[in-house]
mmCIF file of C-alpha atoms in Angstrom:
data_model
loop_
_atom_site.group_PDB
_atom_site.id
_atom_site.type_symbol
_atom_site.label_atom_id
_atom_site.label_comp_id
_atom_site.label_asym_id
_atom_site.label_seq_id
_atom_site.Cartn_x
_atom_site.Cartn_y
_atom_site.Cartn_z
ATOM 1 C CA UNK A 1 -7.053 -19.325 -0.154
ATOM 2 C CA UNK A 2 -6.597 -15.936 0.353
ATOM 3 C CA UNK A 3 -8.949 -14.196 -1.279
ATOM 4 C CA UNK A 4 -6.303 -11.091 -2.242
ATOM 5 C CA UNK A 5 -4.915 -14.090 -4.552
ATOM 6 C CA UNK A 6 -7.777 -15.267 -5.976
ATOM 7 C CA UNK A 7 -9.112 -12.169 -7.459
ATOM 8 C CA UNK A 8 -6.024 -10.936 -8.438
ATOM 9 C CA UNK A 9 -6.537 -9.929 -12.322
ATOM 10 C CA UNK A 10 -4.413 -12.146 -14.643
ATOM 11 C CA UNK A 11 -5.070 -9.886 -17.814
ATOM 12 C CA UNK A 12 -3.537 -6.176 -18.114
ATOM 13 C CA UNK A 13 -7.507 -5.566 -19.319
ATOM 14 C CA UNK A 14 -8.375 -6.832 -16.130
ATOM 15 C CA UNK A 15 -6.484 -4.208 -13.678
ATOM 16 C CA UNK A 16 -8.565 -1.908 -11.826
ATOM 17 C CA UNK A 17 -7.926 1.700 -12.950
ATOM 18 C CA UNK A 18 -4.544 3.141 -13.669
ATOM 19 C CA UNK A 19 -5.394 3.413 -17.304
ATOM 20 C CA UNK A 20 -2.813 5.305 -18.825
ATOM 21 C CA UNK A 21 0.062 2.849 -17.420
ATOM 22 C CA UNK A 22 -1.901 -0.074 -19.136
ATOM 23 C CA UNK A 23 -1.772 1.669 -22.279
ATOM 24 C CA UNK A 24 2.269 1.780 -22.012
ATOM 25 C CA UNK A 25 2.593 -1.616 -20.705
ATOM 26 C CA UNK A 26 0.441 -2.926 -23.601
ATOM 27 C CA UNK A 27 2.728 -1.251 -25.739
ATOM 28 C CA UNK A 28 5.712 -3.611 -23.907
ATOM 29 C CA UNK A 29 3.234 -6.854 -24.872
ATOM 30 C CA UNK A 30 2.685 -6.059 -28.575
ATOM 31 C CA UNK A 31 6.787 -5.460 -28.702
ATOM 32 C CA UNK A 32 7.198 -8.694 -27.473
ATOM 33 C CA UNK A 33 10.230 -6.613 -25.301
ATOM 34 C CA UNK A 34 10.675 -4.202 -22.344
ATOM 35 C CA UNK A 35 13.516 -1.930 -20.845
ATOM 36 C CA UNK A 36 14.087 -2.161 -16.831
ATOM 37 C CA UNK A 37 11.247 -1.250 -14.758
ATOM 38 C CA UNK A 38 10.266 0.935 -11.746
ATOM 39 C CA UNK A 39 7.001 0.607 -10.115
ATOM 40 C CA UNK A 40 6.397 3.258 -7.579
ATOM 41 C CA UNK A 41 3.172 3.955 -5.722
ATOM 42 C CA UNK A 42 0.928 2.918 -2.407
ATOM 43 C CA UNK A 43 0.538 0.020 -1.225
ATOM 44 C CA UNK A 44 -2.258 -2.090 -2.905
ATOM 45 C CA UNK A 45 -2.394 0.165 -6.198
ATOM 46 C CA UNK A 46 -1.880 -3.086 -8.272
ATOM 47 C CA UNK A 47 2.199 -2.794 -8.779
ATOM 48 C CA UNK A 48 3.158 -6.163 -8.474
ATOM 49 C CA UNK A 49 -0.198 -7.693 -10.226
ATOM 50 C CA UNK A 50 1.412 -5.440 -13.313
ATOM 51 C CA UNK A 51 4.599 -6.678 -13.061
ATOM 52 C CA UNK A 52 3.642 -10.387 -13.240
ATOM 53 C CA UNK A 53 0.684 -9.645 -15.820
ATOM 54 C CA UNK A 54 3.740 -7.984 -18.129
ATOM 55 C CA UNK A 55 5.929 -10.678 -17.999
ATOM 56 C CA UNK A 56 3.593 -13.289 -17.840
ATOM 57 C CA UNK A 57 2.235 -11.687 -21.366
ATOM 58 C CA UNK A 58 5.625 -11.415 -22.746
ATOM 59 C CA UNK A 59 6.917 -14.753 -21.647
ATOM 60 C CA UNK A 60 4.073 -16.311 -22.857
ATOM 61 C CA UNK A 61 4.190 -20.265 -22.128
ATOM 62 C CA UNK A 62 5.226 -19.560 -18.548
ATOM 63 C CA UNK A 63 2.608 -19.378 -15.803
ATOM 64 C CA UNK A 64 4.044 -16.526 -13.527
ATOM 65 C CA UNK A 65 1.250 -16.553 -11.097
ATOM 66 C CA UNK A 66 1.874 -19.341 -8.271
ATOM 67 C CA UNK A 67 5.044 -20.962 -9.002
ATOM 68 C CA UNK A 68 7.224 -19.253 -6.498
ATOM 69 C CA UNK A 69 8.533 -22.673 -5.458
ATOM 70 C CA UNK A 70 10.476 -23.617 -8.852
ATOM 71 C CA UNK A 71 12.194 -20.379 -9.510
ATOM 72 C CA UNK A 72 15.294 -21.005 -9.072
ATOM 73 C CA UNK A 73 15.521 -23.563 -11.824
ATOM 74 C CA UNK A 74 17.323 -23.360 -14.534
ATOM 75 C CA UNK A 75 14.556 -23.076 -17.415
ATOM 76 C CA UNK A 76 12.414 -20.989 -15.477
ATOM 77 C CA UNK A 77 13.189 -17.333 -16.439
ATOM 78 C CA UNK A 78 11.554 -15.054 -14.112
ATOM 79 C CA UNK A 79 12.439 -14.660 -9.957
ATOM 80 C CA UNK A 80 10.782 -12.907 -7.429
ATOM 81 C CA UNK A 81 12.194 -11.393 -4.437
ATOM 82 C CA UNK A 82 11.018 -9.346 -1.934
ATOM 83 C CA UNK A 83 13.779 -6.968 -1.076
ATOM 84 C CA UNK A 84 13.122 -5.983 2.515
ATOM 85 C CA UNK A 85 13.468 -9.430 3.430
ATOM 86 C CA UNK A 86 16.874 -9.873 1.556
ATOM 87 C CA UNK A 87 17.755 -6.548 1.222
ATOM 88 C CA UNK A 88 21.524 -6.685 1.655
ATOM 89 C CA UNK A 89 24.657 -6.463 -0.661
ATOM 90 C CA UNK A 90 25.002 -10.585 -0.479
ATOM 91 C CA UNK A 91 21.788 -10.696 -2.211
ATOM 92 C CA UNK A 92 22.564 -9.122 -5.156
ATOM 93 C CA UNK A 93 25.865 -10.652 -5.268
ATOM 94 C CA UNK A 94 24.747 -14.253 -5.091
ATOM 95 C CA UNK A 95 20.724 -14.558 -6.032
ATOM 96 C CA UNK A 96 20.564 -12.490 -7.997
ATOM 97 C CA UNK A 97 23.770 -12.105 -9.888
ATOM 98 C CA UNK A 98 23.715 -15.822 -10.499
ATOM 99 C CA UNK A 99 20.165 -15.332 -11.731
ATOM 100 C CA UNK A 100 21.000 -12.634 -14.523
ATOM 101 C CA UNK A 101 23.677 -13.937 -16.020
ATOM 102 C CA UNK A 102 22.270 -16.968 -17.530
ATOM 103 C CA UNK A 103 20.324 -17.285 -20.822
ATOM 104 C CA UNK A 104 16.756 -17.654 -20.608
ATOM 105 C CA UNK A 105 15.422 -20.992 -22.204
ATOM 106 C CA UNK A 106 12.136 -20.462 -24.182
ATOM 107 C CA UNK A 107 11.841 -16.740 -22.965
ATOM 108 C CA UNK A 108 13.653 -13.940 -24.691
ATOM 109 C CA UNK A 109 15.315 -12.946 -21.556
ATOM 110 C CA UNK A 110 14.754 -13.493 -17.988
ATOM 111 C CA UNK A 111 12.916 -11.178 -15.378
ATOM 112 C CA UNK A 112 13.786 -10.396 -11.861
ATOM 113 C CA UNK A 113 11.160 -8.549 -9.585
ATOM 114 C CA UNK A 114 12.703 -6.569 -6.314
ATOM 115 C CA UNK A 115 9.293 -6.191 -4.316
ATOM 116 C CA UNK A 116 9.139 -3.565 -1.620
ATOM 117 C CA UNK A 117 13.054 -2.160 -3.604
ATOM 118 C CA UNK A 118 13.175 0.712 -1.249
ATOM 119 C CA UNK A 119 13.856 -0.944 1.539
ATOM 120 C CA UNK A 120 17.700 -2.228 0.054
ATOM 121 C CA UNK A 121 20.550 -0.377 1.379
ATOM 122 C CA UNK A 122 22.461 2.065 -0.964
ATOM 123 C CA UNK A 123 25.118 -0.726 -0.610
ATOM 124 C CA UNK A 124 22.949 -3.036 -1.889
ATOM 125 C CA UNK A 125 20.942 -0.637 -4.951
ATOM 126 C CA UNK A 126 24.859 0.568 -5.797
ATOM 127 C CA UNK A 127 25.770 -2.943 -6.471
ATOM 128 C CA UNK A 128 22.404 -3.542 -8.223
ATOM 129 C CA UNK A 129 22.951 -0.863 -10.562
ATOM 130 C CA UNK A 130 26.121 -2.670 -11.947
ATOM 131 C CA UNK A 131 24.494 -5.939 -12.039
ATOM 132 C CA UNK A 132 21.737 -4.225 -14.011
ATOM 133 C CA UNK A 133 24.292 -2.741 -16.186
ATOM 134 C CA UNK A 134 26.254 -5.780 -16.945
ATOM 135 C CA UNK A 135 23.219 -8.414 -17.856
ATOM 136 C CA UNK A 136 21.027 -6.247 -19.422
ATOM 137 C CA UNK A 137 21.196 -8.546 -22.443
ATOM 138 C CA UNK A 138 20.577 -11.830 -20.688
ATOM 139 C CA UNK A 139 17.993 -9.847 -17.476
ATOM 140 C CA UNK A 140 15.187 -7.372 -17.110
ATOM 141 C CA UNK A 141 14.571 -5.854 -13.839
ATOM 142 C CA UNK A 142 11.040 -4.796 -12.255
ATOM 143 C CA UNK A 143 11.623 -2.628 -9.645
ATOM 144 C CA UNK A 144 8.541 -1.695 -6.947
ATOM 145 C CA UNK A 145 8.223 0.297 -4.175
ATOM 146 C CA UNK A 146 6.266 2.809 -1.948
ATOM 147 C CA UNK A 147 8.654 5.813 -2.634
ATOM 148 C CA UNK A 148 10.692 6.133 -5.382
ATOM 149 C CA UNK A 149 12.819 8.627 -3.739
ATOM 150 C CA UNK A 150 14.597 5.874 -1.593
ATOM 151 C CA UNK A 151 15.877 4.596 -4.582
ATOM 152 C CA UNK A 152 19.113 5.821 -5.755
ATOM 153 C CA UNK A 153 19.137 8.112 -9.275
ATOM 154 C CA UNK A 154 21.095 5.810 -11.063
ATOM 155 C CA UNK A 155 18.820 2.628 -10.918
ATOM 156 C CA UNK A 156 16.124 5.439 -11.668
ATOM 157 C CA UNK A 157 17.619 6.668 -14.457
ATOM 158 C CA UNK A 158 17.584 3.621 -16.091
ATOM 159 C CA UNK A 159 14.543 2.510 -15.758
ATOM 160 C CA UNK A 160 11.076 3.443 -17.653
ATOM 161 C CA UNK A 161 9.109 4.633 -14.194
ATOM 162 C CA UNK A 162 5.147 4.352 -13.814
ATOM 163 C CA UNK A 163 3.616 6.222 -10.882
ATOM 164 C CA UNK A 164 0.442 3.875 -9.551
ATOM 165 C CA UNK A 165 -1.904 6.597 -7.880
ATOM 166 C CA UNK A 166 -4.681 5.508 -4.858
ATOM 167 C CA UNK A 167 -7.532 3.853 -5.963
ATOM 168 C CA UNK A 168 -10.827 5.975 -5.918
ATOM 169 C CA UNK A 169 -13.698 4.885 -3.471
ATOM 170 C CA UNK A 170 -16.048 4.291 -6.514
ATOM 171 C CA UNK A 171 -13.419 1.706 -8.238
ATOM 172 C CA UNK A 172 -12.834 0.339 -5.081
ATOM 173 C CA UNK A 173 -16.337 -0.099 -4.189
ATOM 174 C CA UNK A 174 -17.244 -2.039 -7.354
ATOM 175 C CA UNK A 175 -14.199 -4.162 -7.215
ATOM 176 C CA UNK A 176 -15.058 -5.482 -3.223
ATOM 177 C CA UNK A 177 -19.340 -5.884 -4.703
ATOM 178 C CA UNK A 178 -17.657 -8.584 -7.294
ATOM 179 C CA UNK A 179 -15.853 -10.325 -4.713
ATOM 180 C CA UNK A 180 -19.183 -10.208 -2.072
ATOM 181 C CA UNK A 181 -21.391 -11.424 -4.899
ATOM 182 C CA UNK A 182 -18.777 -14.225 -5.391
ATOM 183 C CA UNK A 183 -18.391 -15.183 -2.295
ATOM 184 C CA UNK A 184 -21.778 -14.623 -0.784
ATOM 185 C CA UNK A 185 -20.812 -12.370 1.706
ATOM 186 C CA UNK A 186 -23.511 -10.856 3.772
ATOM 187 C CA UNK A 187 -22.715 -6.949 4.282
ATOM 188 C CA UNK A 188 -24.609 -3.797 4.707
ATOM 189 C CA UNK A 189 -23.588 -0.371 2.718
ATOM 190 C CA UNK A 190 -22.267 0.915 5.876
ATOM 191 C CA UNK A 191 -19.935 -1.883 5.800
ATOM 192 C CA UNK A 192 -19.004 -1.491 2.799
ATOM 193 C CA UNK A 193 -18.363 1.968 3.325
ATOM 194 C CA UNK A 194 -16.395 1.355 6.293
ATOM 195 C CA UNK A 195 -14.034 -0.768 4.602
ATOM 196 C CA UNK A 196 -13.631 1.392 1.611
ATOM 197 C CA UNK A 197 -12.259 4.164 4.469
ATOM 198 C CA UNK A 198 -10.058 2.104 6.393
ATOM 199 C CA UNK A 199 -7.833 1.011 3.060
ATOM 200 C CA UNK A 200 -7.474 4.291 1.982
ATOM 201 C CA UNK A 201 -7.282 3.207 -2.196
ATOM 202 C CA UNK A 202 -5.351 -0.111 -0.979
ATOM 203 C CA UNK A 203 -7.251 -2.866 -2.462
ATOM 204 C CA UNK A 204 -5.218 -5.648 -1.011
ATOM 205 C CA UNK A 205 -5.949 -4.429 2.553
ATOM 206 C CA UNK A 206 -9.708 -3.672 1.443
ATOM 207 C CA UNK A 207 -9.960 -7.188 0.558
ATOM 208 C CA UNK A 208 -8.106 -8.820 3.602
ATOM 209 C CA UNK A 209 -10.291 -6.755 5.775
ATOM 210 C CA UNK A 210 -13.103 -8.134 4.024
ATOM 211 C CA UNK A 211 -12.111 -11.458 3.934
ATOM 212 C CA UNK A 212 -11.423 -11.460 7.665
ATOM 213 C CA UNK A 213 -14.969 -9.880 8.431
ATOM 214 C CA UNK A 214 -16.417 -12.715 6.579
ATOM 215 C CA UNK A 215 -15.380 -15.468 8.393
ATOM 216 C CA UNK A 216 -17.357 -14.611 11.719
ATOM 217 C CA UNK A 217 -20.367 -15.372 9.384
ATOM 218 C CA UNK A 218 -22.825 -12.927 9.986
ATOM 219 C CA UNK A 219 -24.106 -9.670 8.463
ATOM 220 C CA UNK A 220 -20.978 -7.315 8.743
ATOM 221 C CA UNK A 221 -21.787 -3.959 9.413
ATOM 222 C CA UNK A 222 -19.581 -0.777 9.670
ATOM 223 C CA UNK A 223 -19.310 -1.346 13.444
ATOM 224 C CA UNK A 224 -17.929 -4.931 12.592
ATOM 225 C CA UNK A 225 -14.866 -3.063 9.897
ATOM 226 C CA UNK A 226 -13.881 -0.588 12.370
ATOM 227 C CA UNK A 227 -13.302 -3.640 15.100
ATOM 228 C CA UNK A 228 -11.724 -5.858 13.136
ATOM 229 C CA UNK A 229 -9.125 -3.243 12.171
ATOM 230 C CA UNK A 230 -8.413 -1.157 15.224
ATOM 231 C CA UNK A 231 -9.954 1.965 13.671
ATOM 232 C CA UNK A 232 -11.833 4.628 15.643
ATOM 233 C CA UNK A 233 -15.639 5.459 13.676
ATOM 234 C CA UNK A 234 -14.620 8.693 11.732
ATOM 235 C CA UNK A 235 -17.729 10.347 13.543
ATOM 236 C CA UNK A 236 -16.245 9.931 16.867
ATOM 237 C CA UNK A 237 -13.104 11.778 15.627
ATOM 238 C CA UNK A 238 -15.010 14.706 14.537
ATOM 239 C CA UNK A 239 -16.892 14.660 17.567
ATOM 240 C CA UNK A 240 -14.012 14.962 19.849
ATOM 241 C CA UNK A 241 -12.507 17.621 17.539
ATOM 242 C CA UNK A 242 -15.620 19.262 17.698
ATOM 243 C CA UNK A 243 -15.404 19.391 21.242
ATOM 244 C CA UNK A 244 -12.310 20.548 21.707
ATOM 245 C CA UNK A 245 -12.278 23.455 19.207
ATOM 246 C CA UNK A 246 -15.441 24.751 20.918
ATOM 247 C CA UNK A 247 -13.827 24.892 24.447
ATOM 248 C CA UNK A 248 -15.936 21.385 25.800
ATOM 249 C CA UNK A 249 -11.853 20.042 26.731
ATOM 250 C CA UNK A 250 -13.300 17.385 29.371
ATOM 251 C CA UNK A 251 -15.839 16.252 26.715
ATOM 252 C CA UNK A 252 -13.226 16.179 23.831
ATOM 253 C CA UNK A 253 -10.727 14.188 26.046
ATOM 254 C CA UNK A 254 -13.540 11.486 27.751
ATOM 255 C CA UNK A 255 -14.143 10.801 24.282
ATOM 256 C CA UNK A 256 -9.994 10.308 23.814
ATOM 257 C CA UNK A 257 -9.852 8.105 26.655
ATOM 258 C CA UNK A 258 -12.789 5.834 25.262
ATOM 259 C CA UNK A 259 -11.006 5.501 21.945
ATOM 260 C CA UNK A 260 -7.392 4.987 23.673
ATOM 261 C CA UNK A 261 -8.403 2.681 26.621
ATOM 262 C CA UNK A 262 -11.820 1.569 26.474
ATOM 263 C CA UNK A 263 -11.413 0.815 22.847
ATOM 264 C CA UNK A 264 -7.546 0.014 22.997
ATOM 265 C CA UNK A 265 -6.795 1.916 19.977
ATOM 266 C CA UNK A 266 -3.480 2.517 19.192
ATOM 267 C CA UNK A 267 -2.175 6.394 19.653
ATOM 268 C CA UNK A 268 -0.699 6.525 16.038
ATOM 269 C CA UNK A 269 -3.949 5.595 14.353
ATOM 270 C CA UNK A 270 -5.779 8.001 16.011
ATOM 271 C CA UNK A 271 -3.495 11.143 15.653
ATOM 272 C CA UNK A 272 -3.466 9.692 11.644
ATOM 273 C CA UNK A 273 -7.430 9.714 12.090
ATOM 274 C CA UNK A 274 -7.541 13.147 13.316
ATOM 275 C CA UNK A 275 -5.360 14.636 10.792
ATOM 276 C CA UNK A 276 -7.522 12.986 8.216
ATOM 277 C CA UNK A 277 -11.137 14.043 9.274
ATOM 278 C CA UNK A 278 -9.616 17.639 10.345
ATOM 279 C CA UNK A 279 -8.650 18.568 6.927
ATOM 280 C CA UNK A 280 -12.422 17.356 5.616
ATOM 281 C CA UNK A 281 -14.370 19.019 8.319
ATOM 282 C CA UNK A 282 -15.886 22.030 6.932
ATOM 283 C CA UNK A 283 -17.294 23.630 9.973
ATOM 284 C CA UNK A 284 -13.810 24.284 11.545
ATOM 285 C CA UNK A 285 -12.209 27.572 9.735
ATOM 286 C CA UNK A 286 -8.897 27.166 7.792
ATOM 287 C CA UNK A 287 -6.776 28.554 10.679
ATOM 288 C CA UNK A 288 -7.959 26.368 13.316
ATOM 289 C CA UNK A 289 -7.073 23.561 10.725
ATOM 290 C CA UNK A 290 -3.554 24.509 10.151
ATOM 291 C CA UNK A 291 -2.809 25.109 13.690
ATOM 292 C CA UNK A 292 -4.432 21.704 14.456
ATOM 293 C CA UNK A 293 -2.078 20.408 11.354
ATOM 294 C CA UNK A 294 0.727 21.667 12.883
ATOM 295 C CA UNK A 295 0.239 20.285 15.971
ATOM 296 C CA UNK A 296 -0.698 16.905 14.662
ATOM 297 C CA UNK A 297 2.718 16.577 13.054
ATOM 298 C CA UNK A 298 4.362 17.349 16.074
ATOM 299 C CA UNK A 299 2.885 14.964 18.300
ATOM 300 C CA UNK A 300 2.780 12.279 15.477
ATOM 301 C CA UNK A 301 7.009 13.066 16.204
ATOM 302 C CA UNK A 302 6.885 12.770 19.969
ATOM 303 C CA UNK A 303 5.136 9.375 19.741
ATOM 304 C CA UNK A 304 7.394 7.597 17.277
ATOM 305 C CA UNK A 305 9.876 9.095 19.864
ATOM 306 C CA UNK A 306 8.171 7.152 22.933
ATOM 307 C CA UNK A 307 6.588 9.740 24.378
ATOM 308 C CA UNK A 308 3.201 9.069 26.604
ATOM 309 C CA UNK A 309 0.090 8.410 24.077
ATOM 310 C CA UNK A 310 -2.226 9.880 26.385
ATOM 311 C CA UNK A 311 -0.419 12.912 27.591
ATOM 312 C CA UNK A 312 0.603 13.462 24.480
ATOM 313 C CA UNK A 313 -3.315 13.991 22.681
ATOM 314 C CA UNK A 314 -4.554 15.116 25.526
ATOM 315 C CA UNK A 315 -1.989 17.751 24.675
ATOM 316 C CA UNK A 316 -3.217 18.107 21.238
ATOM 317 C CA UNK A 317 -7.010 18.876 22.597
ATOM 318 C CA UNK A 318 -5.818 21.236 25.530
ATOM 319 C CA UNK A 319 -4.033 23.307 22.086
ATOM 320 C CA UNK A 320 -6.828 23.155 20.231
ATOM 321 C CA UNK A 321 -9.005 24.792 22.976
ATOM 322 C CA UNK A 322 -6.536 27.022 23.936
ATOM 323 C CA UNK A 323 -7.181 28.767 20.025
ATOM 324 C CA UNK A 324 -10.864 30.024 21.189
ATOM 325 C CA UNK A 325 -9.969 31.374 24.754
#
């Protein structure tokens, strides 16, 4: 079992941080009642864990949590759906029209959550808007999504919206220590460390990574994270900025080719890296940095474009040099 499943909290007490949206969802539970709902934040934040610890509160003698299979009977009041999988008008128009309009049995209405929402078409949110509308008596939504700006004003504007901010390192951390004490797992600090970094306040992907470190059964150590995920050691991305905005370019770019072909790291994780570690790097003065910045963003462009990885950073080094000549 995954192990991003198991731990998942099953109590609104039980939800790592994001305090002040557990005291308005609490107020929901004691009402017994809820309007339509918009979850927006990054990934891993604990959105959908909400959304099923609401309605599982308010529907009371249904289970929500692992019963994906039976939704679409009758007396079951609550369907999931992950909308960038069916994220076109015929959804809406079939699934989960039919859904909405019928009376919940044993629930006081039924509940429909549209995972991953901002990936539907405005076709597809235009015609969910109406649906939303029309069954609002029968059919609560529970919207989610990475960016609430990709969804369209009118779903927006009728919907109570919570914001779900990144998880700090220190909730994070204790969070992954329950799990290794659980489990057993066999991990040093740097390791811990290492994964904290690489899922940036996601705790799904902090677990995962986790999870997947573990089976190999030995001690997992920092080295082990950055592996397993395809990430370059943050020290070796200061390093070769280091280099390069000293004016060492063939250091600063032997260093690029070890983390793009020795390592086989891929080009956008690295220009991601480097944009990351440059804006923490307090020995580099805040001009350097927002040349570098501006740079990065360009070349992040060129890449999604198809232009050469390696040509391309290199590029990005020979700029950064060329600010001390």
């Amino acid at each position: 079992m995954l192990w991003a499943e198991k731990y998942r909290p099953h109590l609104l007490k039980d939800i790592i941080n994001q305090q002040e949206i557990k005291n308005r969802l609490k107020g929901f539970i004691e009402a017994g009642t809820m309007p339509h709902l918009l979850f927006a934040g990054p990934p891993g934040t604990g959105k959908t864990t909400a959304a099923l610890v609401l309605i599982n509160e308010i529907l009371g003698s249904f289970d929500v949590f692992g019963r994906k299979e039976d939704q679409l009977q009758t007396n079951v009041p609550y369907l999931e759906l992950n909308a960038s999988d069916e994220r076109g008008i015929n959804v809406v128009r079939e699934r989960i029209k039919n859904f909405a309009h019928l009376m919940a049995i044993n629930a006081p209405f039924r509940v429909i959550i549209l995972d991953e929402a901002d990936s539907m078409t405005s076709d597809a949110q235009n015609a969910l808007r109406r649906t939303m509308e029309k069954y609002s008596s029968t059919c609560r939504f529970i919207l989610i999504c990475n960016y609430s700006s990709k969804i369209i004003e009118p779903i927006q504007s009728r919907c109570a919206v919570f914001r779900f901010t990144p998880l700090s390192d220190k909730d994070a951390k204790k969070y992954l220590q329950n799990i290794i004490k659980k489990e057993k797992v066999v991990i040093t600090p740097e390791g811990i460390n290492a994964t904290i970094y690489v899922s940036e306040g996601d705790l799904r992907r902090a677990t995962n990574i986790l999870q997947s470190a573990a089976i190999v059964g030995k001690e997992i150590t920092e080295d082990d994270v950055y592996k397993a995920t395809g990430k370059a050691q943050p020290q070796d991305i200061r390093k070769m900025i280091k280099f390069a905005t000293t004016g060492a370019f063939i250091e600063s770019r032997k260093l690029l080719l070890e983390l793009l072909i020795g390592q086989g790291l891929a080009a956008q994780d690295i220009i991601k890296q480097i944009h990351r570690e440059a804006v923490g790097m307090s020995d580099i003065d805040d001009k350097t940095k927002v040349e570098m910045i501006k740079m990065v963003g360009e070349i992040d462009f060129r890449l999604t474009e198809g232009a050469n990885p390696e040509i391309q950073l290199s590029a990005l080094l020979a700029h950064l040099v060329g600010l001390k000549l």
